Coordinates of C-alpha atoms and ligand atoms in Angstrom, one line a residue:
M1 CA -29.5 -9.0 2.2
T2 CA -30.6 -5.7 0.7
N3 CA -33.5 -3.9 -0.9
N4 CA -31.2 -1.2 -2.3
K5 CA -32.5 -0.7 -5.8
S6 CA -29.2 0.6 -7.3
V7 CA -27.5 -2.6 -6.0
L8 CA -30.2 -5.0 -7.1
N9 CA -30.4 -3.5 -10.6
W10 CA -26.7 -3.6 -11.1
V11 CA -26.4 -7.2 -9.8
E12 CA -29.2 -8.2 -12.2
E13 CA -27.5 -6.4 -15.1
M14 CA -24.1 -8.1 -14.4
K15 CA -25.8 -11.5 -13.9
T16 CA -27.3 -11.2 -17.4
L17 CA -23.9 -10.3 -18.7
V18 CA -21.6 -12.9 -17.1
G19 CA -24.2 -15.7 -16.9
P20 CA -23.4 -17.5 -13.7
D21 CA -25.0 -20.9 -12.7
K22 CA -25.7 -19.6 -9.2
I23 CA -25.5 -16.5 -7.1
L24 CA -24.3 -16.4 -3.5
W25 CA -24.7 -13.3 -1.4
I26 CA -21.8 -13.2 1.1
D27 CA -23.2 -12.5 4.6
G28 CA -19.8 -12.5 6.4
S29 CA -20.8 -15.4 8.7
E30 CA -18.2 -17.8 9.8
A31 CA -20.5 -20.7 8.7
Q32 CA -20.7 -19.4 5.2
L33 CA -16.9 -18.7 4.9
E34 CA -16.2 -22.2 6.4
A35 CA -18.3 -23.8 3.7
L36 CA -16.5 -21.8 1.0
R37 CA -13.1 -22.9 2.4
A38 CA -14.2 -26.5 2.3
E39 CA -15.4 -26.1 -1.3
A40 CA -12.1 -24.4 -2.4
C41 CA -10.1 -27.2 -0.7
S42 CA -12.1 -29.8 -2.5
T43 CA -11.2 -28.3 -5.9
G44 CA -7.6 -27.6 -5.0
E45 CA -8.1 -23.8 -5.2
I46 CA -6.7 -23.6 -1.7
I47 CA -4.7 -26.0 0.4
K48 CA -5.5 -26.5 4.1
L49 CA -2.2 -26.1 6.1
N50 CA -1.2 -27.9 9.4
Q51 CA -4.1 -26.9 11.6
E52 CA -2.2 -27.4 14.9
K53 CA 0.7 -25.2 13.9
L54 CA -1.3 -22.8 11.6
P55 CA -5.0 -22.9 12.7
G56 CA -7.3 -21.5 10.1
C57 CA -4.5 -21.1 7.5
Y58 CA -4.5 -21.9 3.9
L59 CA -2.2 -21.8 0.9
H60 CA -3.1 -20.6 -2.6
R61 CA -1.0 -20.5 -5.8
T62 CA -1.9 -18.1 -8.6
A63 CA -1.1 -18.8 -12.2
V64 CA 2.6 -18.5 -13.0
N65 CA 1.9 -15.5 -15.3
D66 CA -0.2 -13.8 -12.7
V67 CA 1.9 -12.9 -9.6
A68 CA 1.9 -9.1 -9.3
R69 CA 0.1 -6.0 -10.2
V70 CA 0.2 -5.2 -13.9
E71 CA 0.8 -1.5 -14.3
D72 CA 0.9 -1.5 -18.1
R73 CA -2.6 -3.1 -18.1
T74 CA -4.1 -0.8 -15.6
F75 CA -6.3 2.1 -16.9
I76 CA -8.0 5.2 -15.8
C77 CA -11.1 5.5 -17.9
S78 CA -12.1 9.2 -17.4
R79 CA -14.3 10.8 -20.1
K80 CA -11.5 13.2 -21.0
E81 CA -8.0 11.7 -21.6
E82 CA -6.4 14.8 -20.0
D83 CA -8.1 13.9 -16.7
A84 CA -6.1 10.7 -16.4
G85 CA -2.9 12.7 -16.9
P86 CA 0.5 11.8 -18.2
T87 CA 1.3 9.1 -15.6
N88 CA -1.7 6.9 -16.2
H89 CA -2.8 4.7 -19.0
W90 CA -6.2 5.9 -20.3
K91 CA -9.0 4.4 -22.2
D92 CA -12.2 6.0 -23.4
P93 CA -15.0 4.8 -21.0
Q94 CA -17.4 3.8 -23.8
E95 CA -14.8 1.8 -25.6
A96 CA -13.5 0.3 -22.3
Y97 CA -17.0 -0.8 -21.2
K98 CA -17.5 -2.4 -24.6
M99 CA -14.2 -4.2 -24.7
L100 CA -14.6 -5.4 -21.0
Y101 CA -18.2 -6.5 -21.4
D102 CA -17.2 -8.5 -24.5
I103 CA -14.5 -10.3 -22.4
A104 CA -16.8 -10.7 -19.4
R105 CA -19.9 -11.9 -21.4
G106 CA -20.7 -15.5 -20.4
S107 CA -17.5 -15.9 -18.4
Y108 CA -19.2 -17.1 -15.3
K109 CA -20.8 -20.1 -17.1
G110 CA -20.6 -23.1 -14.8
R111 CA -19.5 -20.8 -12.0
T112 CA -21.0 -19.1 -9.0
M113 CA -21.3 -15.3 -8.8
Y114 CA -20.3 -14.2 -5.2
V115 CA -21.8 -10.8 -4.2
I116 CA -19.5 -9.2 -1.5
P117 CA -20.7 -6.1 0.3
Y118 CA -17.8 -4.5 2.0
S119 CA -16.9 -1.4 4.0
M120 CA -13.5 0.3 3.6
G121 CA -13.1 1.6 7.2
P122 CA -15.0 0.7 10.3
V123 CA -18.6 0.1 9.3
G124 CA -20.6 3.3 9.7
S125 CA -17.6 5.5 10.3
P126 CA -18.0 9.0 8.8
L127 CA -14.7 8.4 7.1
A128 CA -15.6 4.9 5.7
K129 CA -17.1 4.1 2.3
I130 CA -18.9 1.1 0.9
G131 CA -18.3 -1.1 -2.1
V132 CA -19.8 -4.2 -3.7
E133 CA -17.6 -6.7 -5.5
L134 CA -18.8 -9.4 -7.8
T135 CA -16.4 -12.2 -8.3
D136 CA -16.2 -15.8 -9.5
S137 CA -13.3 -16.6 -7.2
I138 CA -13.6 -18.1 -3.7
Y139 CA -10.0 -17.0 -3.1
V140 CA -11.2 -13.4 -3.6
V141 CA -14.1 -13.8 -1.3
L142 CA -11.9 -15.3 1.5
N143 CA -9.3 -12.6 1.0
M144 CA -11.9 -9.8 1.0
A145 CA -13.3 -11.2 4.3
I146 CA -9.9 -10.6 5.9
M147 CA -8.9 -7.4 4.2
T148 CA -12.2 -5.5 4.6
R149 CA -15.4 -5.6 6.8
V150 CA -17.8 -7.8 5.0
G151 CA -21.4 -8.8 5.6
Q152 CA -25.0 -7.8 6.5
K153 CA -24.1 -4.8 8.6
V154 CA -22.7 -3.2 5.4
W155 CA -26.1 -3.5 3.7
D156 CA -27.8 -2.1 6.8
T157 CA -25.4 0.9 6.8
L158 CA -25.9 1.5 3.1
G159 CA -29.7 1.5 3.2
D160 CA -31.1 3.0 0.1
S161 CA -28.0 5.1 -0.7
T162 CA -26.5 5.1 -4.2
D163 CA -23.1 6.1 -2.7
W164 CA -21.2 2.9 -3.2
V165 CA -18.5 1.6 -5.6
K166 CA -19.2 -1.1 -8.2
G167 CA -16.6 -3.8 -8.7
L168 CA -16.8 -6.5 -11.3
H169 CA -14.1 -9.2 -11.3
C170 CA -14.0 -12.0 -13.8
K171 CA -11.2 -14.6 -13.7
C172 CA -11.9 -15.7 -17.3
D173 CA -8.9 -17.8 -18.5
I174 CA -6.2 -15.8 -16.7
D175 CA -5.1 -14.8 -20.2
A176 CA -2.3 -12.2 -19.7
E177 CA -3.1 -10.8 -23.2
K178 CA -6.6 -10.0 -22.2
R179 CA -5.9 -8.9 -18.6
Y180 CA -7.3 -5.4 -17.8
I181 CA -7.7 -3.5 -14.5
C182 CA -9.9 -0.6 -15.4
H183 CA -11.2 2.3 -13.3
F184 CA -14.1 4.6 -14.0
P185 CA -13.7 7.4 -11.4
E186 CA -16.7 9.4 -12.8
D187 CA -18.9 6.2 -12.4
N188 CA -17.6 4.9 -9.1
A189 CA -16.8 1.6 -11.0
I190 CA -14.0 -0.9 -11.4
I191 CA -13.8 -3.8 -13.8
S192 CA -10.9 -6.4 -13.5
V193 CA -10.6 -9.3 -16.0
N194 CA -8.2 -12.2 -16.5
S195 CA -6.3 -12.0 -13.2
G196 CA -6.6 -13.8 -9.9
Y197 CA -3.7 -12.0 -8.1
G198 CA -4.0 -9.7 -5.0
G199 CA -3.9 -6.1 -6.0
N200 CA -5.5 -6.8 -9.4
V201 CA -8.6 -8.5 -8.0
L202 CA -9.1 -7.5 -4.3
L203 CA -10.9 -4.5 -5.6
G204 CA -11.3 -2.8 -2.2
K205 CA -7.5 -2.2 -2.0
K206 CA -5.5 -0.4 -4.7
C207 CA -8.5 0.0 -7.1
F208 CA -11.0 1.5 -4.7
A209 CA -9.1 2.7 -1.7
L210 CA -6.5 4.5 -3.8
R211 CA -7.4 5.0 -7.4
I212 CA -11.2 5.7 -7.0
A213 CA -10.7 7.2 -3.5
S214 CA -8.0 9.6 -4.6
Y215 CA -10.4 11.0 -7.1
L216 CA -13.2 11.2 -4.5
G217 CA -10.8 12.8 -2.1
K218 CA -10.0 15.6 -4.6
T219 CA -13.7 16.2 -5.3
E220 CA -14.7 16.0 -1.6
G221 CA -11.7 17.7 0.0
W222 CA -9.9 14.8 1.7
M223 CA -6.9 12.5 0.9
A224 CA -6.4 8.8 0.0
E225 CA -2.8 7.9 0.3
H226 CA -0.4 4.9 -0.1
M227 CA 0.6 5.3 3.6
L228 CA 1.1 3.3 6.7
I229 CA -0.2 4.8 10.0
L230 CA 1.6 4.2 13.3
G231 CA 1.5 5.5 16.8
I232 CA 4.6 6.1 18.9
E233 CA 4.1 6.0 22.6
N234 CA 6.7 7.6 24.8
P235 CA 7.5 6.7 28.4
K236 CA 5.0 9.3 29.6
G237 CA 2.3 7.5 27.8
E238 CA 1.8 10.2 25.1
I239 CA 1.1 8.8 21.7
K240 CA 2.0 10.7 18.5
Y241 CA 0.8 9.4 15.1
V242 CA 2.7 9.5 11.9
A243 CA 1.8 8.5 8.3
A244 CA 4.4 7.3 5.8
A245 CA 4.3 6.8 2.1
F246 CA 6.8 4.4 0.6
P247 CA 6.5 2.7 -2.8
S248 CA 5.4 -1.0 -2.9
A249 CA 7.8 -3.4 -1.1
C250 CA 9.8 -0.5 0.4
G251 CA 9.1 -1.1 4.1
K252 CA 5.6 0.2 5.1
T253 CA 4.5 -3.1 6.8
N254 CA 7.8 -3.3 8.5
L255 CA 7.8 0.3 9.8
A256 CA 4.2 0.1 10.9
M257 CA 4.9 -2.9 13.2
L258 CA 8.4 -2.1 14.3
I259 CA 9.7 -3.4 17.6
P260 CA 11.6 -0.7 19.5
P261 CA 15.3 -1.4 20.1
E262 CA 15.9 -2.8 23.6
G263 CA 17.0 0.4 25.2
Y264 CA 13.8 2.1 24.0
R265 CA 11.7 -0.8 25.2
K266 CA 13.2 -0.6 28.7
K267 CA 12.5 3.1 28.9
G268 CA 8.8 2.3 28.0
Y269 CA 8.5 3.2 24.3
K270 CA 5.8 1.4 22.4
V271 CA 4.7 1.3 18.8
W272 CA 1.0 0.9 17.8
T273 CA 0.0 -0.2 14.3
V274 CA -3.0 1.6 12.8
G275 CA -2.4 0.6 9.2
D276 CA 0.3 -0.7 6.9
D277 CA -0.6 0.3 3.4
I278 CA -3.4 2.9 3.0
A279 CA -4.5 6.0 4.8
W280 CA -7.7 8.0 4.3
M281 CA -7.2 11.5 5.9
R282 CA -9.6 14.3 6.6
Q283 CA -9.5 17.5 8.5
G284 CA -11.1 17.0 11.9
P285 CA -13.3 19.3 14.0
D286 CA -10.1 20.7 15.8
G287 CA -8.6 21.6 12.4
R288 CA -5.9 18.8 12.5
L289 CA -5.5 16.0 9.9
Y290 CA -7.1 12.7 11.0
A291 CA -6.4 9.3 9.4
I292 CA -8.1 6.0 9.3
N293 CA -6.9 2.7 7.8
P294 CA -9.7 1.7 5.4
E295 CA -8.5 -2.0 5.5
N296 CA -9.1 -4.7 8.1
G297 CA -6.1 -6.9 7.4
F298 CA -2.5 -7.0 6.0
F299 CA -1.6 -8.1 2.5
G300 CA 2.0 -8.3 3.3
V301 CA 5.2 -9.3 1.4
A302 CA 6.3 -12.7 2.8
P303 CA 10.0 -12.9 1.7
G304 CA 12.2 -11.2 4.3
T305 CA 9.6 -11.5 7.0
N306 CA 11.1 -13.3 10.0
A307 CA 11.3 -13.3 13.8
K308 CA 14.0 -10.7 13.8
S309 CA 13.0 -8.3 11.0
N310 CA 9.2 -8.2 11.8
P311 CA 8.1 -10.5 14.6
N312 CA 4.7 -8.7 14.8
A313 CA 4.0 -9.4 11.1
L314 CA 5.1 -13.0 11.6
A315 CA 2.8 -13.4 14.7
S316 CA -0.1 -12.0 12.6
T317 CA 0.2 -14.9 10.2
K318 CA 0.0 -17.7 12.7
S319 CA -3.8 -18.1 12.4
G320 CA -6.6 -17.3 10.0
T321 CA -4.1 -16.4 7.3
I322 CA -4.1 -17.1 3.5
F323 CA -0.6 -17.5 2.0
T324 CA -0.2 -16.8 -1.7
N325 CA 2.7 -18.1 -3.8
V326 CA 5.0 -19.2 -0.9
A327 CA 6.7 -22.6 -0.7
Q328 CA 4.9 -25.5 1.0
N329 CA 6.9 -27.7 3.4
L330 CA 5.6 -31.2 2.9
D331 CA 7.1 -32.7 6.0
D332 CA 4.8 -30.8 8.3
N333 CA 2.4 -29.0 5.9
T334 CA 3.6 -25.5 6.8
V335 CA 4.9 -22.7 4.7
W336 CA 8.4 -21.3 4.0
W337 CA 9.8 -18.3 2.1
E338 CA 13.3 -16.8 1.5
G339 CA 14.4 -15.0 4.6
L340 CA 12.1 -16.8 7.0
D341 CA 14.9 -18.7 8.6
K342 CA 18.1 -20.5 7.5
N343 CA 16.5 -23.9 7.2
P344 CA 14.7 -24.2 3.8
P345 CA 12.6 -27.4 3.7
K346 CA 14.0 -30.4 1.8
H347 CA 10.6 -32.0 0.9
A348 CA 8.7 -29.1 -0.5
V349 CA 6.7 -27.6 -3.3
N350 CA 7.7 -24.2 -4.7
W351 CA 5.4 -21.3 -5.6
K352 CA 4.8 -22.8 -9.0
G353 CA 3.6 -26.1 -7.5
E354 CA 6.7 -28.1 -8.5
P355 CA 8.6 -30.4 -6.3
W356 CA 11.4 -28.4 -4.7
D357 CA 14.4 -29.2 -2.4
G358 CA 15.3 -26.0 -0.6
T359 CA 18.6 -27.5 0.6
T360 CA 20.0 -27.9 -2.9
S361 CA 17.9 -25.9 -5.3
D362 CA 19.3 -22.7 -6.8
Q363 CA 15.8 -21.5 -7.5
K364 CA 13.6 -19.6 -5.1
G365 CA 10.9 -21.5 -3.2
A366 CA 8.6 -18.5 -2.8
H367 CA 7.9 -15.9 -5.4
P368 CA 9.6 -12.6 -4.5
N369 CA 6.1 -11.0 -4.4
S370 CA 4.5 -13.8 -2.4
R371 CA 2.2 -12.5 0.2
F372 CA 0.3 -13.3 3.4
T373 CA -3.3 -12.1 4.0
A374 CA -3.6 -11.8 7.8
P375 CA -6.3 -10.3 10.0
A376 CA -5.3 -7.0 11.6
K377 CA -6.7 -8.2 14.9
N378 CA -3.9 -10.9 15.0
C379 CA -1.2 -8.2 15.2
P380 CA 0.2 -8.0 18.7
C381 CA 0.7 -4.3 18.4
V382 CA -2.5 -3.3 16.7
S383 CA -3.7 0.1 17.9
P384 CA -6.6 0.3 20.3
E385 CA -7.8 3.1 17.9
F386 CA -7.9 0.6 15.0
D387 CA -11.6 0.1 15.0
K388 CA -12.6 3.6 16.0
G389 CA -14.1 5.4 13.1
T390 CA -12.8 8.9 14.2
G391 CA -9.2 8.3 13.0
V392 CA -6.0 9.4 14.7
P393 CA -4.4 12.9 14.5
I394 CA -1.3 12.9 12.3
S395 CA 1.7 14.9 13.5
A396 CA 4.1 14.0 10.7
I397 CA 3.9 12.8 7.1
I398 CA 7.0 10.9 6.0
F399 CA 8.0 10.1 2.4
G400 CA 10.7 7.6 1.5
G401 CA 12.0 5.2 -1.1
R402 CA 14.9 3.0 -2.0
R403 CA 17.8 5.1 -3.0
A404 CA 21.3 3.6 -3.0
Q405 CA 22.7 7.2 -3.0
T406 CA 21.9 10.9 -2.9
T407 CA 19.0 10.9 -0.5
P408 CA 20.0 11.2 3.2
L409 CA 18.8 9.0 6.0
V410 CA 16.3 11.7 6.9
Y411 CA 15.5 15.3 6.3
Q412 CA 12.6 17.7 7.0
S413 CA 11.0 20.0 4.6
R414 CA 11.0 23.7 5.3
D415 CA 7.2 24.0 5.2
W416 CA 4.1 22.4 3.7
N417 CA 4.6 23.4 0.1
N418 CA 8.3 22.4 0.3
G419 CA 7.1 19.1 1.7
V420 CA 4.7 18.7 -1.3
F421 CA 7.8 19.3 -3.5
V422 CA 9.7 16.6 -1.5
G423 CA 6.9 14.1 -2.0
S424 CA 6.5 15.0 -5.7
I425 CA 10.2 14.3 -6.5
M426 CA 10.3 11.0 -4.7
A427 CA 12.2 8.3 -6.6
S428 CA 12.8 4.7 -5.8
E429 CA 14.2 1.5 -7.2
T430 CA 11.4 -0.7 -8.6
T431 CA 10.5 -3.9 -6.8
A432 CA 8.8 -7.3 -7.5
A433 CA 5.4 -5.9 -6.4
A434 CA 4.7 -5.0 -10.0
T435 CA 5.6 -6.9 -13.1
G436 CA 8.5 -5.5 -15.1
A437 CA 12.2 -4.7 -14.3
V438 CA 13.3 -4.7 -10.7
G439 CA 15.9 -2.2 -9.3
V440 CA 15.4 0.6 -11.8
V441 CA 15.2 4.1 -10.3
R442 CA 11.9 5.8 -11.3
R443 CA 10.1 8.9 -10.0
D444 CA 7.2 7.8 -7.9
P445 CA 5.5 10.9 -6.4
M446 CA 4.1 10.3 -2.9
A447 CA 4.4 6.6 -3.7
M448 CA 1.2 7.1 -5.8
L449 CA 2.5 6.8 -9.3
P450 CA 0.6 3.5 -10.0
F451 CA -2.3 4.5 -7.7
C452 CA -3.4 8.1 -8.5
G453 CA -6.9 8.0 -10.2
Y454 CA -6.6 11.3 -11.9
H455 CA -4.1 13.8 -13.3
M456 CA -1.0 13.9 -11.1
G457 CA -0.6 17.7 -11.7
D458 CA -4.1 18.1 -10.2
Y459 CA -3.1 15.8 -7.4
F460 CA -0.2 18.0 -6.5
K461 CA -2.6 21.0 -6.6
H462 CA -4.9 19.2 -4.2
W463 CA -2.0 18.6 -1.8
I464 CA -1.2 22.3 -1.9
E465 CA -4.9 23.2 -1.2
M466 CA -5.0 20.8 1.7
G467 CA -2.0 22.6 3.2
K468 CA -3.9 25.9 2.9
K469 CA -6.9 24.4 4.6
L470 CA -4.8 22.9 7.5
G471 CA -2.7 26.0 8.0
D472 CA -0.6 25.9 11.1
K473 CA -2.3 22.6 12.2
A474 CA -0.8 20.8 9.2
P475 CA 1.5 17.8 9.8
K476 CA 5.2 18.5 9.4
I477 CA 6.7 16.7 6.3
F478 CA 9.9 14.6 6.3
N479 CA 11.7 12.2 3.9
V480 CA 13.6 9.1 4.9
N481 CA 15.9 6.6 3.1
W482 CA 16.7 3.3 4.9
F483 CA 18.4 1.9 1.8
R484 CA 21.7 3.7 1.3
L485 CA 24.4 1.3 0.1
D486 CA 28.1 1.1 0.8
A487 CA 30.8 0.4 -1.8
E488 CA 30.2 -3.4 -1.5
G489 CA 26.5 -3.0 -2.0
H490 CA 25.4 -3.5 1.6
F491 CA 22.8 -1.5 3.4
I492 CA 24.6 1.0 5.6
W493 CA 21.7 1.8 8.0
P494 CA 20.5 -1.3 10.1
G495 CA 16.9 -0.3 9.5
F496 CA 13.8 -2.2 10.9
G497 CA 13.5 -1.6 14.7
D498 CA 16.3 0.9 14.6
N499 CA 14.3 3.1 12.4
L500 CA 12.6 4.2 15.6
R501 CA 15.8 6.3 16.3
V502 CA 14.9 8.3 13.2
L503 CA 11.2 8.5 14.1
E504 CA 12.2 9.8 17.5
W505 CA 14.0 12.8 15.9
I506 CA 11.0 13.3 13.7
V507 CA 8.6 13.5 16.6
N508 CA 10.9 15.7 18.5
R509 CA 11.1 18.1 15.5
C510 CA 7.3 18.2 15.5
E511 CA 7.4 19.4 19.1
G512 CA 10.2 21.8 18.6
K513 CA 12.5 19.7 20.8
A514 CA 15.3 18.7 18.4
D515 CA 17.9 20.7 16.6
A516 CA 18.7 20.6 12.8
V517 CA 21.0 22.0 10.2
E518 CA 19.6 23.8 7.2
T519 CA 20.9 22.5 3.9
P520 CA 19.9 23.2 0.2
I521 CA 17.2 20.5 0.4
G522 CA 15.8 21.1 3.9
F523 CA 16.6 20.4 7.5
V524 CA 19.0 17.6 8.3
P525 CA 19.6 16.3 11.9
K526 CA 22.9 17.0 13.7
A527 CA 24.4 13.5 13.9
E528 CA 24.5 13.8 17.8
D529 CA 20.7 14.2 17.8
I530 CA 20.1 10.7 16.5
N531 CA 20.3 8.3 19.4
L532 CA 22.8 5.5 18.6
E533 CA 22.8 4.1 22.2
G534 CA 23.0 0.3 22.2
L535 CA 23.8 0.2 18.5
D536 CA 27.2 -0.8 16.9
F537 CA 27.2 2.1 14.5
S538 CA 29.7 4.9 14.4
I539 CA 28.8 8.6 14.4
D540 CA 31.0 9.1 11.3
T541 CA 29.1 6.5 9.4
L542 CA 25.9 8.3 10.5
K543 CA 27.4 11.5 9.3
S544 CA 28.1 9.9 5.9
I545 CA 24.5 9.0 5.4
L546 CA 23.2 12.4 6.5
E547 CA 25.5 14.2 4.1
I548 CA 24.0 16.2 1.2
K549 CA 26.4 16.2 -1.8
N550 CA 25.9 19.2 -4.1
E551 CA 27.0 17.6 -7.3
Q552 CA 24.5 14.7 -6.7
W553 CA 21.6 17.0 -5.9
T554 CA 22.5 19.2 -8.9
K555 CA 22.0 16.1 -11.1
E556 CA 18.9 15.3 -9.2
A557 CA 17.5 18.8 -9.9
E558 CA 18.0 18.2 -13.6
G559 CA 16.2 14.9 -13.3
I560 CA 13.3 16.7 -11.5
E561 CA 13.2 19.4 -14.2
E562 CA 12.9 16.7 -16.9
F563 CA 10.2 14.8 -14.9
Y564 CA 8.2 18.0 -14.2
K565 CA 8.0 18.7 -18.0
K566 CA 5.5 15.8 -18.2
F567 CA 2.9 17.8 -16.4
G568 CA 3.0 20.9 -18.6
T569 CA 0.6 23.7 -17.5
K570 CA -0.9 21.3 -14.8
L571 CA 2.3 21.6 -12.7
P572 CA 1.3 24.0 -9.9
K573 CA 3.4 27.2 -9.9
E574 CA 4.2 26.5 -6.3
L575 CA 6.2 23.4 -7.3
H576 CA 8.0 25.4 -10.1
D577 CA 9.0 27.9 -7.5
Q578 CA 10.3 25.1 -5.2
L579 CA 12.5 23.7 -8.0
D580 CA 13.9 27.2 -8.6
T581 CA 14.6 27.6 -4.9
L582 CA 16.4 24.2 -4.9
K583 CA 18.5 25.2 -7.9
N584 CA 19.4 28.5 -6.3
N585 CA 20.3 26.8 -3.0
L586 CA 22.7 24.5 -4.8
K587 CA 24.6 27.3 -6.6
Ligands
GTP1 P1 3.7 -3.3 -0.1 O1 2.8 -4.2 0.6 O2 4.1 -3.8 -1.5 O3 3.1 -1.9 -0.2 O4 5.1 -3.2 0.6 P2 5.6 -2.5 1.9 O5 5.9 -1.1 1.6 O6 4.7 -2.8 3.0 O7 7.0 -3.2 2.2 P3 7.5 -4.3 3.3 O8 7.4 -3.7 4.7 O9 6.7 -5.5 3.1 O10 9.0 -4.5 3.0 C1 9.4 -5.0 1.7 C2 10.8 -5.4 1.8 O11 11.7 -4.4 2.3 C3 11.0 -6.6 2.7 O12 11.9 -7.6 2.0 C4 11.7 -6.1 3.9 O13 12.6 -7.0 4.5 C5 12.5 -4.9 3.3 N1 12.7 -3.8 4.4 C6 11.7 -3.3 5.1 N2 12.2 -2.3 6.0 C7 13.5 -2.3 5.8 C8 14.6 -1.5 6.4 O14 14.4 -0.7 7.3 N3 15.8 -1.8 5.9 C9 16.1 -2.7 4.9 N4 17.3 -2.8 4.5 N5 15.1 -3.4 4.3 C10 13.8 -3.2 4.7
SPV2 C1 1.5 -3.0 -3.4 O1 2.0 -3.4 -4.5 O2 1.7 -1.8 -3.0 C2 0.7 -3.8 -2.5 C3 0.3 -5.2 -2.9 O3 0.4 -3.4 -1.4 S1 -1.0 -5.2 -4.0 O4 -2.2 -5.3 -3.3 O5 -0.8 -6.3 -5.0 O6 -1.1 -3.9 -4.7
MN3 MN1 1.2 -1.3 -1.0

């Protein structure tokens, strides 16, 4: 355990507030976790799956009203409202603490308080940071033990330091009306009440590693981003790393683990996964930008994951995994979700816990935002750099989203500030990862709209500052769109493994080895420079998804202008200038 006074005082204070029957300090040992799994099975909180087919795997169902992040109940509680900015919900910290403590008071009665010490990033890495989460949920403990590095070594590393993030989670009654996910960036604190679902309660993830960390990054001169990190190894054995920001459920896990098309595999190309959701990036001693993945597991979208789309993700879920809100096959006590295969189980239970016949039902067996929590070490292509605390040097930053039209398959920004502009104007169709309408196009700058812990205008400014600091060592910035639709509403680009064809052009551009055409929005590849070998895809179709249509982009520029108005005087002049340049280029 720990003698850290700041920790002990806070735990004591919270204990008095929430009133647990017992306290259990999580030491990260297998024996302790196994005892917790057994206890959670005995109460029905989790279900032990077929241990021959899925060793160490469990199923959990959340409440039916609690299946995704709740953006309208997520708050940034900075002292000044202005510091939360126009894209966040804000509450006054004094009022928020009072309201939350009133909800939390006595809520652990009859329950155990679990104290989870965790490290975001390899323990002791100069890029890592420490948090402590208090929870009354064994499901949270077991997930945190997969998603982060948990246990005694975290206390040992923390020592007497006060540099750690407080996290209080109370399940309460899972009352959606009293559900709040609140962040106090100036206090390094998070309070989450009345939820038991993933991103709302695994406080190391979106709450700490993005909302709190983005604020710390601005203050301390580094970046916390909603980005996957992957390494692309060429036949000579050289590895180039890229980081990519796509909104929730827009393809980060899939890109991070992609299997190269056969032709590439034969030539010796390999892909290495460093991270699938979050990147912490800092300038290294050689002046380049280095990234670590602060997480230790994957909290991935289950539906659509299959042996063809993402075999590496599927392999990662074969042991030591917790499934949330998928269907349970009663014949062999395994799991199923839409898009796993074409054989939905007949004797099954759906994500709501109701009897379900997948062969006849017109309802979904798994929730569209059902998830797997899988240890990163299970992933067949996990990078040898994964556990190294130094991070990997980033050659390219890639933005992207779901756009049926307008945005081409890929383009490159003219320079860093133009790249910041490209990130700031990102738009994407909403997905089931958050509650609310699905399929509505919304602006989601850098895929950080729901995750930036401070004023987004200041965030853009911070990006511009980072570019100045990195100078000619800065990564090149690109934008991709795998989701262009044809007239019948089908995806035009095959996506998944074939996305490597686009990554190859990106890496070649970084090395000055590929050509491009300058357009009003930036550099677009010549169709001949995207390798279509072994793919049944015509060069004319490729040209059609590389095309920039002036009338569409003129409309886009109007939308950007409108969006930018939100930021008032906080919008950096550099981005105003970029918008003017775009408008001029389109004339
Ligand atoms: P979060 O965990 O919510 O941040 O999501 P993510 O960005 O990691 O998304 P993920 O890789 O889990 O993909 C979400 C959905 O997009 C899945 O249903 C995938 O099948 C689908 N998808 C991913 N990549 C592609 C692609 O290249 N093309 C198409 N058409 N669909 C894709
Ligand atoms: C996302 O929504 O971007 C996720 C899942 O990665 S959650 O942890 O719920 O935020
Ligand atoms: Mn995510």
